Amino acid sequence: MWPDLIKKAKEGGLNAIETYIFWNVHEPLYRQYDFSGNLDFIRFIRVVQDYGLYAILRIGPYVCAEWNYGGFPVWLHNMPNMTFRTNNKVFEEEMKTFTTLIIEMVRKEHLFASQGGPIILSQLENEYGNVKSKYGNDGKEYINWCADLAESYKVGVPWIMCQEWDAPEGMINTCNGYYCDQFYPNHGMPKMWTENWTGWFKNWGSKYPRRTAEDLAFAVARFFQYGGTLQNYYMYHGGTNFGRTSGGPYIATSYDYDAPLDEYGNLNQPKWGHLKNLHTLLRSMEETLTNGFSSNIEYGNMLTVTSYEHRGDRVCFFGNANETNDATFDFEGATYTVPAWSVSILPDCYTEVYNTARVNAQTSVMVKLRNGADAFREPYNLQWTWRAEKFEHVKDDDAKKGYLQFDGLLDQKFVSNDTSDYVWYMTSVDIDHNDPAWREEVTLKVHTKGHILHVFLNGKHVGSQAAKDGHWTFDFLTKFRMKNGKNALSLLSVTNGLQNYGAFFDKEQHGILGPVKLIGGDNQVKHLDEHGWTYKVDLNGIGKGLYMKDTRYNRNWKVENLPTNRMFVWYKTTFKAPMGDDPVVLDLLGMGKGIAWVNGFNIGRYWPSYFADDNGCDFKCDYRGKYGSNKCLTGCGESSQRWYHVPRSILNDDNNLLVLFEEFGGNPANVEVQTVTVGKACGNAYEGNKLELSCQGGKIISDVRFASFGDPKGSCGAFHKGHCESPNSLSVVQEACLGKESCTIDASEWTFQPSGCKIPTKSLAIELAC
């Protein structure tokens, strides 16, 4: 997907691409490196260079990014005397080793700008200023050590440190956030914004975060109005947390982030188009903005006019930060109106060319189509086979199998080294029914931070519990009867992404911490914390590679009696790749929780049964006023993630293998393979602007459902005519657009001929079907 994504980014007006370097995927095990496939960051930077763009390399190696463990490998935590991100010699030595490896790989390929390459900035550490005070003097010494290390590489490009308010001399402090217009760096450095948050990430059980195109453009324009030199979006394309890369815990597999390019690589319209128009204008004024002298005129009521002048050229920004009131005022003999919470840009200080609140871009209504729902292929149902996952319990030969055995409870990170979400804690308990306390039902109490817990007694499931509402520590309680003699107690602890943010987050324990105890009659207690425990990492089916085509364990799949709503089941089917090149998704509504693979590629964790609550959505979504992650939410009462991205690059034309491990219980009969495409395209344009409209995936514009030039009302899907309209509006748009993949309409009297009615400003509204 890299070339297509980078091409769309360039077409959207970008001229640089930032990327993190993720330590835990490049060195998943100590000194075992992986830079293959989509981990080949050198190739990624080469593709950026091929498209004529700059690159910004954020090495970290702490990245946060809602990424598992913040990008750190868990083996690092398991080293003796280790503390992350502080004046700790063990940590600093390992960080230096990895950072040096990355620097030398880049230098060898001549990718720094000083060598003629595209990399113009590098970063070491990440948002350390947010937590540094927690580390005291050791934190100050550590960040100075980071600066010295960065300078020692002599790469010939500047080093940045985001959110580092007192960055050491030589480092450029940069801003991250929703708004950075009032940020000013120290040491007289250039004003840079490394992360303009285009939306927000999604948790399991959360609603859909949305940030309007108007507000995002307002933030960008304000930043450059007040002297900004570099602004980067986080995210411009968010993508997908494939495999086990999502952190949190409980961060979803989707990382759409309401970015200008959506999770699947589609244009998120109107955000992409509205920003494209802004980028094009800003870059046309680059010389004046970066070299000119600026001056501000305060008009009161949060209205500011900023002008730049350089070699006779002038640029003006009219910024109205009032959340409710439009501003009408005189400037140099002319009268202007700036809507509330918007910025107007006048590249000659006379003619308004762009206003952040006036969107002149397509709005795409995306639809999902069932595989086969086209003229060339009949829809078909998936045919499933299945097999059960084995429940583990203590066996006499576990030591011979190499299972870890220990008298006590261990941190799950230590046991698994983060090679799996699943760790079995197994022990045996002797019960004497001659003792009255153990003849009847007993209560098991387990204190855990494993996120999810499944409990089995003598090979039978006796209960499960998942953490909810951000409380990752919980107590599991259940009652059962135990047999006389030896009883096998198996606890399956399941993590759902390791913590990725906060001071000392590396010290956070995961798994079954204890106490674990049995409570019998007369409140007699058997404490099991110091019992002999046997630990097994992963599920039997994952270990056998049941998700792969060529595993030797492919026998014993059953066709008959397909189970539904049963936990610990493997499901398998095959499907043909949808025709065309629209993105492919799995609709997993009806499944519980688990993992999905296509052709052996881990699509990620799925959990469509986790629904958002019914309250808190904002269907009106006023763009005016400061944005936060709880503003403009949608998806109340819906599955927090129903659709799961399947990259086309992993698909064959026919015979694609889909395997699901279902942990909680669901119905695979409801699973569908679908494509995502533009169903209808709408657009508004103010007079004097051009409106670009397009379908995608080779589809053509099949119908013009609405077209009006004058004063049309309503919004996409609910347009209606106003009292003023050019009579040939529909015919002009039909002639320009029908039967084409894209069209451009000039919203002007010249195009639509005079309407005969007099209104101050006319506009164009169109709705097309693809």
Coordinates of N, CA and C in Angstrom, one line a residue, residues 431-546:
I431 N -7.9 -32.2 47.6 CA -9.1 -32.0 48.5 C -9.4 -33.3 49.2
D432 N -9.6 -33.2 50.5 CA -10.0 -34.3 51.4 C -11.4 -34.1 51.8
H433 N -12.3 -34.9 51.2 CA -13.7 -34.8 51.5 C -14.1 -35.3 52.9
N434 N -13.1 -35.9 53.6 CA -13.3 -36.2 55.0 C -13.3 -34.9 55.9
D435 N -12.8 -33.9 55.3 CA -12.8 -32.5 56.0 C -14.1 -31.9 55.6
P436 N -15.0 -31.6 56.5 CA -16.3 -31.0 56.2 C -16.2 -29.7 55.4
A437 N -15.1 -29.0 55.6 CA -15.0 -27.7 54.9 C -15.0 -27.8 53.4
W438 N -14.6 -29.0 52.9 CA -14.4 -29.1 51.4 C -15.4 -30.1 50.8
R439 N -16.5 -30.5 51.5 CA -17.4 -31.5 51.0 C -18.4 -30.8 50.0
E440 N -18.8 -29.6 50.3 CA -19.8 -28.9 49.5 C -19.1 -27.9 48.5
E441 N -19.9 -26.9 48.0 CA -19.3 -25.9 47.1 C -18.3 -25.1 47.8
V442 N -17.2 -24.8 47.0 CA -16.2 -23.9 47.5 C -16.1 -22.7 46.5
T443 N -15.6 -21.6 47.1 CA -15.4 -20.4 46.3 C -14.0 -20.2 45.8
L444 N -13.8 -19.9 44.6 CA -12.5 -19.6 44.0 C -12.4 -18.0 43.9
K445 N -11.4 -17.4 44.4 CA -11.2 -16.0 44.2 C -9.8 -15.8 43.6
V446 N -9.8 -15.1 42.4 CA -8.6 -14.8 41.7 C -8.4 -13.3 41.5
H447 N -7.4 -12.7 42.0 CA -7.1 -11.3 41.7 C -6.1 -11.2 40.5
T448 N -6.5 -10.5 39.5 CA -5.7 -10.5 38.2 C -5.6 -9.1 37.6
K449 N -4.5 -8.9 36.8 CA -4.4 -7.8 35.9 C -4.2 -8.3 34.5
G450 N -4.8 -9.5 34.2 CA -4.6 -10.1 32.9 C -5.6 -9.6 31.9
H451 N -6.4 -8.7 32.2 CA -7.4 -8.1 31.2 C -8.6 -9.1 31.0
I452 N -8.3 -10.4 30.8 CA -9.4 -11.4 30.6 C -8.9 -12.6 31.3
L453 N -9.8 -13.3 31.9 CA -9.5 -14.5 32.6 C -10.5 -15.6 32.3
H454 N -10.0 -16.8 32.0 CA -10.8 -18.0 31.8 C -10.4 -19.1 32.8
V455 N -11.3 -19.7 33.5 CA -11.0 -20.6 34.5 C -11.6 -22.0 34.2
F456 N -10.7 -23.0 34.5 CA -11.1 -24.4 34.2 C -10.8 -25.3 35.4
L457 N -11.7 -26.2 35.7 CA -11.5 -27.1 36.8 C -11.6 -28.5 36.3
N458 N -10.6 -29.3 36.4 CA -10.6 -30.7 35.9 C -11.1 -30.8 34.5
G459 N -10.6 -29.8 33.6 CA -10.8 -29.9 32.2 C -12.2 -29.3 31.8
K460 N -12.9 -28.7 32.7 CA -14.2 -28.1 32.4 C -14.2 -26.6 32.7
H461 N -14.8 -25.9 31.8 CA -14.9 -24.4 31.9 C -15.8 -24.1 33.1
V462 N -15.4 -23.2 34.0 CA -16.2 -22.9 35.1 C -16.5 -21.4 35.2
G463 N -15.9 -20.6 34.3 CA -16.2 -19.2 34.3 C -15.1 -18.3 33.6
S464 N -15.6 -17.2 33.2 CA -14.7 -16.2 32.5 C -15.1 -14.8 32.9
Q465 N -14.1 -13.9 32.8 CA -14.4 -12.5 33.1 C -13.5 -11.6 32.3
A466 N -14.0 -10.5 31.8 CA -13.2 -9.5 31.1 C -13.2 -8.2 31.9
A467 N -12.1 -7.5 31.8 CA -12.0 -6.1 32.5 C -12.9 -5.2 31.7
K468 N -13.5 -4.3 32.4 CA -14.4 -3.3 31.8 C -14.1 -1.9 32.3
D469 N -14.5 -0.9 31.4 CA -14.5 0.5 31.8 C -13.1 1.0 32.3
G470 N -12.1 0.4 31.7 CA -10.7 0.9 32.1 C -10.2 0.4 33.4
H471 N -10.9 -0.5 34.0 CA -10.4 -1.1 35.3 C -9.7 -2.4 35.0
W472 N -8.4 -2.4 34.8 CA -7.8 -3.6 34.3 C -7.5 -4.6 35.4
T473 N -7.5 -4.2 36.6 CA -7.4 -5.1 37.8 C -8.8 -5.5 38.3
F474 N -9.0 -6.7 38.4 CA -10.4 -7.2 38.9 C -10.2 -8.5 39.7
D475 N -11.3 -8.8 40.5 CA -11.4 -10.0 41.2 C -12.4 -10.9 40.6
F476 N -12.0 -12.1 40.3 CA -12.9 -13.1 39.7 C -13.3 -14.0 40.8
L477 N -14.6 -14.3 40.9 CA -15.2 -15.1 41.9 C -16.2 -16.1 41.3
T478 N -16.1 -17.4 41.7 CA -17.0 -18.4 41.2 C -17.1 -19.5 42.2
K479 N -18.1 -20.3 42.2 CA -18.3 -21.4 43.1 C -18.4 -22.7 42.3
F480 N -17.9 -23.8 42.8 CA -18.0 -25.1 42.2 C -17.7 -26.1 43.3
R481 N -18.0 -27.4 42.9 CA -17.6 -28.5 43.7 C -16.4 -29.2 43.2
M482 N -15.5 -29.6 44.1 CA -14.3 -30.2 43.7 C -14.3 -31.7 44.1
K483 N -13.7 -32.5 43.3 CA -13.7 -33.9 43.6 C -12.7 -34.3 44.7
N484 N -12.9 -35.4 45.3 CA -12.0 -35.9 46.3 C -10.7 -36.3 45.7
G485 N -9.6 -35.8 46.3 CA -8.3 -36.1 45.8 C -7.7 -34.9 45.0
K486 N -7.0 -35.2 43.9 CA -6.3 -34.2 43.2 C -7.2 -33.5 42.1
N487 N -7.2 -32.2 42.2 CA -8.0 -31.4 41.2 C -7.1 -30.5 40.4
A488 N -7.3 -30.5 39.1 CA -6.5 -29.7 38.2 C -7.2 -28.3 38.0
L489 N -6.5 -27.3 38.4 CA -7.0 -25.9 38.3 C -6.2 -25.2 37.2
S490 N -6.8 -24.7 36.2 CA -6.2 -24.0 35.1 C -6.7 -22.6 34.9
L491 N -5.9 -21.6 34.9 CA -6.3 -20.3 34.7 C -5.6 -19.7 33.5
L492 N -6.4 -19.4 32.5 CA -5.9 -18.8 31.2 C -6.0 -17.3 31.3
S493 N -4.8 -16.6 31.4 CA -4.7 -15.2 31.5 C -4.5 -14.6 30.1
V494 N -5.3 -13.6 29.7 CA -5.3 -13.1 28.4 C -5.0 -11.6 28.4
T495 N -3.9 -11.1 27.8 CA -3.7 -9.7 27.7 C -4.3 -9.1 26.4
N496 N -4.6 -7.8 26.4 CA -5.2 -7.2 25.3 C -4.4 -5.9 25.0
G497 N -3.1 -6.1 24.7 CA -2.3 -4.9 24.5 C -1.6 -4.5 25.8
L498 N -0.3 -4.3 25.8 CA 0.4 -3.8 27.0 C 0.4 -2.3 27.1
Q499 N 0.4 -1.8 28.3 CA 0.4 -0.3 28.5 C 1.5 0.3 27.7
N500 N 1.2 1.5 27.1 CA 2.1 2.2 26.2 C 2.4 3.6 26.6
Y501 N 1.9 4.1 27.7 CA 2.1 5.5 28.1 C 2.1 5.6 29.6
G502 N 2.9 6.7 30.0 CA 2.9 7.0 31.4 C 4.3 6.8 32.0
A503 N 4.5 7.6 33.1 CA 5.8 7.4 33.8 C 5.9 6.0 34.4
F504 N 7.0 5.3 34.2 CA 7.2 4.0 34.8 C 6.2 3.0 34.3
F505 N 5.7 3.2 33.1 CA 4.7 2.2 32.6 C 5.3 0.8 32.4
D506 N 6.6 0.8 32.3 CA 7.3 -0.5 32.1 C 7.2 -1.4 33.4
K507 N 6.9 -0.7 34.6 CA 6.8 -1.5 35.8 C 5.5 -2.1 36.1
E508 N 4.5 -1.7 35.2 CA 3.1 -2.2 35.4 C 3.1 -3.7 35.1
Q509 N 2.6 -4.4 36.1 CA 2.5 -5.9 36.0 C 1.3 -6.3 35.3
H510 N 1.4 -7.5 34.6 CA 0.3 -8.0 33.9 C 0.1 -9.5 34.3
G511 N -1.1 -10.0 34.1 CA -1.3 -11.4 34.5 C -1.9 -11.6 35.8
I512 N -1.9 -12.8 36.3 CA -2.5 -13.2 37.6 C -1.5 -12.9 38.7
L513 N -1.8 -11.8 39.5 CA -0.9 -11.4 40.5 C -1.2 -12.0 41.9
G514 N -2.4 -12.5 42.1 CA -2.8 -13.0 43.4 C -3.3 -11.9 44.2
P515 N -4.0 -12.2 45.3 CA -4.1 -13.6 45.8 C -5.0 -14.5 45.0
V516 N -4.7 -15.8 44.9 CA -5.5 -16.8 44.4 C -5.8 -17.8 45.6
K517 N -7.1 -17.9 45.9 CA -7.4 -18.7 47.1 C -8.8 -19.5 46.9
L518 N -8.9 -20.6 47.6 CA -10.1 -21.3 47.7 C -10.7 -21.1 49.1
I519 N -12.0 -20.8 49.1 CA -12.7 -20.6 50.4 C -13.7 -21.7 50.6
G520 N -13.5 -22.5 51.6 CA -14.5 -23.6 51.9 C -15.4 -23.2 53.0
G521 N -16.1 -24.3 53.6 CA -17.0 -24.0 54.7 C -16.3 -23.5 55.9
D522 N -17.1 -22.8 56.7 CA -16.5 -22.1 57.9 C -15.4 -21.2 57.6
N523 N -15.4 -20.7 56.3 CA -14.4 -19.7 55.8 C -13.0 -20.2 55.9
Q524 N -12.8 -21.5 55.8 CA -11.5 -22.1 55.7 C -10.9 -21.7 54.4
V525 N -9.6 -21.4 54.3 CA -9.0 -20.9 53.1 C -7.7 -21.7 52.8
K526 N -7.7 -22.0 51.5 CA -6.4 -22.6 50.9 C -5.8 -21.5 50.1
H527 N -4.6 -21.0 50.5 CA -3.9 -20.0 49.7 C -3.1 -20.7 48.6
L528 N -3.2 -20.3 47.4 CA -2.5 -20.9 46.3 C -1.4 -20.1 45.7
D529 N -1.2 -18.9 46.3 CA -0.1 -18.0 45.7 C 1.2 -18.7 45.6
E530 N 1.6 -19.4 46.6 CA 2.9 -20.0 46.7 C 2.9 -21.5 46.3
H531 N 1.8 -21.9 45.7 CA 1.7 -23.3 45.2 C 2.7 -23.5 44.1
G532 N 2.9 -24.7 43.7 CA 3.7 -25.0 42.5 C 2.8 -24.8 41.3
W533 N 3.2 -23.8 40.5 CA 2.5 -23.5 39.3 C 3.3 -23.9 38.0
T534 N 2.6 -24.4 37.0 CA 3.1 -24.7 35.7 C 2.6 -23.7 34.7
Y535 N 3.5 -23.2 33.9 CA 3.2 -22.1 33.0 C 3.4 -22.6 31.5
K536 N 2.3 -22.4 30.7 CA 2.4 -22.7 29.3 C 2.0 -21.5 28.5
V537 N 2.8 -21.1 27.5 CA 2.6 -19.9 26.7 C 1.8 -20.3 25.5
D538 N 0.8 -19.6 25.1 CA 0.0 -19.7 23.9 C -1.0 -20.8 23.9
L539 N -1.8 -20.8 22.9 CA -2.9 -21.8 22.7 C -2.3 -22.9 21.8
N540 N -2.9 -24.1 22.0 CA -2.5 -25.2 21.3 C -2.6 -25.0 19.8
G541 N -3.7 -24.5 19.3 CA -3.9 -24.3 17.9 C -3.0 -23.3 17.3
I542 N -2.6 -22.2 18.0 CA -1.6 -21.3 17.5 C -0.3 -22.0 17.4
G543 N 0.1 -22.7 18.4 CA 1.4 -23.4 18.4 C 1.4 -24.4 17.2
K544 N 0.3 -25.0 16.8 CA 0.3 -26.0 15.7 C 0.1 -25.3 14.4
G545 N -0.1 -24.0 14.4 CA -0.2 -23.2 13.1 C -1.5 -23.5 12.4
L546 N -2.6 -23.7 13.1 CA -3.9 -24.0 12.5 C -4.3 -22.9 11.5

